[in-house]
Amino acid sequence: MNIQNHLPIQEKSEDCERFAKNIRTHIKNYIQENKLQSLVLGISGGIDSALCAALLKPVCEACNIPLIGRSITIETNKPDEIERSLRIGESFCHDFEYLDLTQTYLENKKNLICLDDSMLSKLRQGNMKARMRMMILYDLAQLYRGIVIATDNFTEYLTGFWTLHGDVGDYAPILHLWKTEVFTLATHLLSEYDEQQRQALQMCIDAVPVDGLGISSCDCEQLGVADYFEADKLFIRYFSGEKELESHPLIKRYQQSHYKRSNPVVITRSEIVR
């Protein structure tokens, strides 16, 4: 990996302005080229989906299509997460609803075998929640002739901190932004919006990042780092050649999650017919 292409932006207004403009231009062109009639966004109450909402709202308005948002909670979402998701949805989306799929999830959970208190069981249940949410979002995208927005950032992508066939959408506007850049860009966008929108976005900037799946109390607990600033610095050092970092839990997660980033495995035509 050429780490020079992924050095974090500094907290300079002109850098953030350029990044936001480029993202918005790209998605606007994509909407027009593909004649999309909506964008669909799952809103968790975290910074990533909040940033996506703030980036995409003016693009949708320029293209005269709705930004459709849904806050979909399932059992383990905490009240503060839900409040933030409601604030973001009501502030930035043109069509927004709150859904609680807890009862549906509990019924489906009965089909999972061999559940216990292990981390594996927690991950399996978390994966089911993510895939249930995505079923709702993709149905909306088909109904309203749109696409589902992916909200993962580059740090999460490298760690495999996402669910295959779950929280992976059609269009990923911030996939190549480090998590620290997500915070920087979101902070920059505060000046674009009114007081209600700024408050909603600031709440997400200030919140402790959590996966919303009930697996741990915060993201960094799972990643083995103090915060995302440490995570991004470790990755940059590792990709710059510090191979002694291979034993760090964060780097191990990167190495053990290659299968996610290469999914699906495809047998080429030449391999089949040779």
Coordinates of C-alpha atoms in Angstrom, one line a residue:
M1 CA 0.0 0.0 0.0
N2 CA 1.3 3.5 -0.9
I3 CA 0.9 5.2 2.4
Q4 CA 1.7 8.6 0.8
N5 CA -1.8 8.4 -0.7
H6 CA -3.3 8.1 2.7
L7 CA -1.6 10.6 4.9
P8 CA -4.2 12.3 7.1
I9 CA -5.2 15.8 6.3
Q10 CA -4.3 18.5 8.7
E11 CA -6.8 20.7 10.3
K12 CA -6.7 23.2 7.5
S13 CA -9.9 24.8 6.2
E14 CA -8.7 24.6 2.6
D15 CA -8.0 20.9 2.8
C16 CA -11.4 20.2 4.3
E17 CA -13.1 22.4 1.8
R18 CA -11.4 20.5 -1.0
F19 CA -12.3 17.1 0.4
A20 CA -15.9 18.0 0.9
K21 CA -16.2 19.5 -2.6
N22 CA -14.6 16.5 -4.3
I23 CA -16.9 14.0 -2.5
R24 CA -20.0 16.0 -3.3
T25 CA -19.0 16.5 -6.9
H26 CA -18.4 12.8 -7.3
I27 CA -21.7 11.7 -5.8
K28 CA -23.6 14.4 -7.8
N29 CA -22.1 13.1 -11.0
Y30 CA -22.9 9.5 -10.0
I31 CA -26.5 10.4 -9.3
Q32 CA -26.9 12.1 -12.6
E33 CA -25.1 9.4 -14.7
N34 CA -27.1 6.6 -13.2
K35 CA -30.4 8.6 -13.0
L36 CA -30.9 7.8 -9.3
Q37 CA -34.0 9.0 -7.7
S38 CA -32.9 8.7 -4.0
L39 CA -30.1 8.1 -1.6
V40 CA -30.8 5.8 1.4
L41 CA -28.8 6.2 4.6
G42 CA -28.8 4.2 7.8
I43 CA -28.3 6.6 10.7
S44 CA -26.7 5.1 13.8
G45 CA -26.0 8.1 16.0
G46 CA -22.3 7.8 15.3
I47 CA -20.0 10.3 13.5
D48 CA -19.7 8.4 10.3
S49 CA -23.3 8.3 9.3
A50 CA -23.7 11.8 10.6
L51 CA -20.9 13.1 8.4
C52 CA -22.4 11.3 5.4
A53 CA -25.8 13.0 6.1
A54 CA -24.1 16.4 6.3
L55 CA -22.1 15.8 3.1
L56 CA -25.1 14.4 1.1
K57 CA -28.0 16.7 2.1
P58 CA -27.0 19.6 -0.3
V59 CA -26.2 17.2 -3.1
C60 CA -29.6 15.6 -2.9
E61 CA -31.2 19.0 -2.9
A62 CA -29.2 20.1 -5.9
C63 CA -30.3 16.9 -7.8
N64 CA -33.9 17.3 -6.5
I65 CA -34.0 13.8 -5.0
P66 CA -34.6 12.9 -1.3
L67 CA -32.0 11.8 1.2
I68 CA -33.9 8.9 2.9
G69 CA -32.8 8.2 6.4
R70 CA -33.7 5.5 8.9
S71 CA -32.6 5.0 12.5
I72 CA -33.0 1.3 13.1
T73 CA -32.5 0.1 16.7
I74 CA -32.3 -3.4 17.8
E75 CA -32.1 -4.4 21.5
T76 CA -28.7 -3.1 22.5
N77 CA -28.8 0.5 21.2
K78 CA -28.4 2.9 24.1
P79 CA -30.7 5.9 24.6
D80 CA -28.0 8.4 23.8
E81 CA -27.2 6.7 20.5
I82 CA -30.9 6.7 19.6
E83 CA -31.2 10.4 20.5
R84 CA -28.3 11.3 18.3
S85 CA -29.6 9.3 15.4
L86 CA -33.0 11.1 15.7
R87 CA -31.4 14.5 15.9
I88 CA -29.3 13.8 12.7
G89 CA -32.2 12.2 10.8
E90 CA -34.6 15.1 11.6
S91 CA -31.9 17.7 10.8
F92 CA -30.5 16.4 7.6
C93 CA -32.9 13.9 5.9
H94 CA -35.8 14.8 3.7
D95 CA -37.6 11.5 4.6
F96 CA -36.8 10.1 8.0
E97 CA -38.2 7.5 10.3
Y98 CA -37.3 5.6 13.5
L99 CA -37.7 1.8 13.5
D100 CA -37.3 -0.6 16.4
L101 CA -36.7 -4.1 15.1
T102 CA -36.0 -5.7 18.6
Q103 CA -39.0 -8.0 18.5
T104 CA -38.3 -9.2 15.0
Y105 CA -34.6 -9.7 15.9
L106 CA -35.6 -11.8 19.0
E107 CA -37.7 -14.0 16.9
N108 CA -34.9 -14.5 14.4
K109 CA -32.4 -15.0 17.1
K110 CA -34.2 -18.3 18.0
N111 CA -32.8 -19.7 14.8
L112 CA -29.1 -19.2 15.9
I113 CA -27.7 -22.3 17.5
C114 CA -25.1 -22.8 20.2
L115 CA -25.3 -19.2 21.6
D116 CA -23.5 -18.5 24.9
D117 CA -21.6 -15.6 26.5
S118 CA -18.5 -15.9 24.3
M119 CA -17.2 -13.2 21.9
L120 CA -18.0 -15.4 19.0
S121 CA -21.7 -15.5 20.0
K122 CA -21.8 -11.7 20.4
L123 CA -20.3 -11.3 17.0
R124 CA -22.8 -13.7 15.4
Q125 CA -25.7 -11.8 17.0
G126 CA -24.2 -8.5 16.0
N127 CA -23.9 -9.7 12.4
M128 CA -27.5 -10.6 12.4
K129 CA -28.5 -7.1 13.6
A130 CA -26.4 -5.5 10.9
R131 CA -27.9 -7.6 8.1
M132 CA -31.4 -7.0 9.4
R133 CA -30.9 -3.3 9.2
M134 CA -29.5 -3.6 5.7
M135 CA -32.6 -5.5 4.5
I136 CA -34.7 -2.5 5.4
L137 CA -32.4 0.0 3.7
Y138 CA -32.1 -2.1 0.5
D139 CA -35.8 -2.5 0.3
L140 CA -36.2 1.3 0.5
A141 CA -33.5 1.8 -2.2
Q142 CA -35.4 -0.6 -4.6
L143 CA -38.7 1.0 -3.8
Y144 CA -37.5 4.6 -4.4
R145 CA -35.0 3.7 -7.2
G146 CA -31.9 4.7 -5.3
I147 CA -28.8 3.3 -3.7
V148 CA -27.7 2.6 -0.2
I149 CA -24.9 4.7 1.2
A150 CA -22.0 2.9 3.0
T151 CA -20.7 4.7 6.0
D152 CA -17.4 2.9 6.8
N153 CA -14.2 4.8 7.0
F154 CA -10.7 3.7 6.1
T155 CA -9.7 2.8 9.6
E156 CA -12.7 0.5 10.0
Y157 CA -12.1 -0.9 6.5
L158 CA -8.5 -1.9 7.4
T159 CA -9.6 -3.6 10.7
G160 CA -12.5 -5.5 9.2
F161 CA -14.7 -3.5 11.6
W162 CA -17.9 -4.1 9.5
T163 CA -20.2 -6.9 8.6
L164 CA -20.1 -8.7 5.3
H165 CA -23.5 -8.4 3.6
G166 CA -24.5 -6.2 6.5
D167 CA -23.3 -2.6 6.8
V168 CA -21.8 -2.5 3.3
G169 CA -23.7 -0.3 0.9
D170 CA -23.5 0.6 -2.8
Y171 CA -21.6 3.9 -2.6
A172 CA -19.0 4.7 0.0
P173 CA -18.2 8.4 0.2
I174 CA -15.9 8.3 3.2
L175 CA -14.2 4.9 2.8
H176 CA -10.8 6.4 2.1
L177 CA -10.9 8.9 5.0
W178 CA -9.2 7.9 8.2
K179 CA -11.4 8.0 11.2
T180 CA -9.5 11.0 12.5
E181 CA -10.2 12.7 9.2
V182 CA -13.9 12.0 9.6
F183 CA -13.8 14.0 12.9
T184 CA -11.9 16.8 11.2
L185 CA -14.2 17.0 8.2
A186 CA -17.3 16.9 10.3
T187 CA -16.0 19.7 12.5
H188 CA -15.4 21.8 9.4
L189 CA -18.9 21.3 8.1
L190 CA -20.4 22.7 11.2
S191 CA -20.1 26.2 9.8
E192 CA -22.4 25.3 6.8
Y193 CA -25.5 24.6 8.8
D194 CA -28.0 26.2 11.2
E195 CA -28.0 25.9 14.9
Q196 CA -30.2 22.8 15.1
Q197 CA -28.0 21.0 12.6
R198 CA -24.8 22.1 14.2
Q199 CA -25.9 20.8 17.6
A200 CA -26.9 17.4 16.1
L201 CA -23.6 17.1 14.3
Q202 CA -21.6 18.3 17.4
M203 CA -23.3 15.6 19.5
C204 CA -21.9 12.9 17.2
I205 CA -18.5 14.5 17.1
D206 CA -18.3 14.4 20.9
A207 CA -19.8 10.9 21.4
V208 CA -17.7 7.9 22.3
P209 CA -17.6 5.7 19.1
V210 CA -19.5 2.4 19.6
D211 CA -20.5 -0.3 17.1
G212 CA -24.2 -0.2 18.1
L213 CA -24.3 -4.0 18.2
G214 CA -23.7 -4.6 21.9
I215 CA -20.4 -6.3 21.4
S216 CA -18.3 -3.9 23.6
S217 CA -18.7 -0.6 25.4
C218 CA -16.6 1.3 22.7
D219 CA -14.9 0.6 19.4
C220 CA -11.4 1.1 20.7
E221 CA -11.9 -1.6 23.3
Q222 CA -12.3 -4.1 20.5
L223 CA -9.4 -2.6 18.5
G224 CA -6.8 -2.6 21.3
V225 CA -6.1 1.1 21.2
A226 CA -6.8 4.1 23.4
D227 CA -8.5 6.1 20.7
Y228 CA -8.7 6.4 16.9
F229 CA -5.8 8.8 16.8
E230 CA -3.6 6.0 18.1
A231 CA -5.1 3.6 15.7
D232 CA -4.5 5.8 12.6
K233 CA -0.9 6.5 13.7
L234 CA -0.2 2.8 14.2
F235 CA -1.5 2.0 10.8
I236 CA 0.6 4.7 9.1
R237 CA 3.7 3.6 10.9
Y238 CA 3.1 0.0 10.0
F239 CA 2.5 0.8 6.3
S240 CA 5.6 3.0 6.4
G241 CA 7.7 -0.1 7.2
E242 CA 7.6 -0.6 10.9
K243 CA 7.1 -4.4 10.7
E244 CA 7.7 -4.8 14.4
L245 CA 4.2 -3.6 14.9
E246 CA 2.8 -6.9 13.4
S247 CA 2.3 -8.2 16.9
H248 CA 0.0 -5.3 17.9
P249 CA -3.7 -6.4 18.2
L250 CA -4.7 -3.7 15.7
I251 CA -2.4 -5.0 13.0
K252 CA -3.4 -8.5 13.8
R253 CA -7.0 -7.6 13.1
Y254 CA -5.9 -6.1 9.8
Q255 CA -4.0 -9.3 8.8
Q256 CA -6.8 -11.6 9.9
S257 CA -9.5 -9.6 8.0
H258 CA -8.1 -9.8 4.5
Y259 CA -10.8 -12.2 3.6
K260 CA -13.4 -9.5 4.1
R261 CA -11.6 -7.0 1.8
S262 CA -11.3 -9.7 -1.0
N263 CA -14.9 -10.9 -0.8
P264 CA -16.3 -12.5 -2.8
V265 CA -13.5 -14.9 -3.9
V266 CA -14.0 -15.4 -7.6
I267 CA -12.7 -18.2 -9.8
T268 CA -11.7 -16.6 -13.0
R269 CA -12.9 -17.9 -16.4
S270 CA -9.3 -18.9 -17.3
E271 CA -9.0 -21.1 -14.2
I272 CA -12.3 -22.8 -14.9
V273 CA -11.7 -23.7 -18.6
R274 CA -7.9 -24.3 -18.6

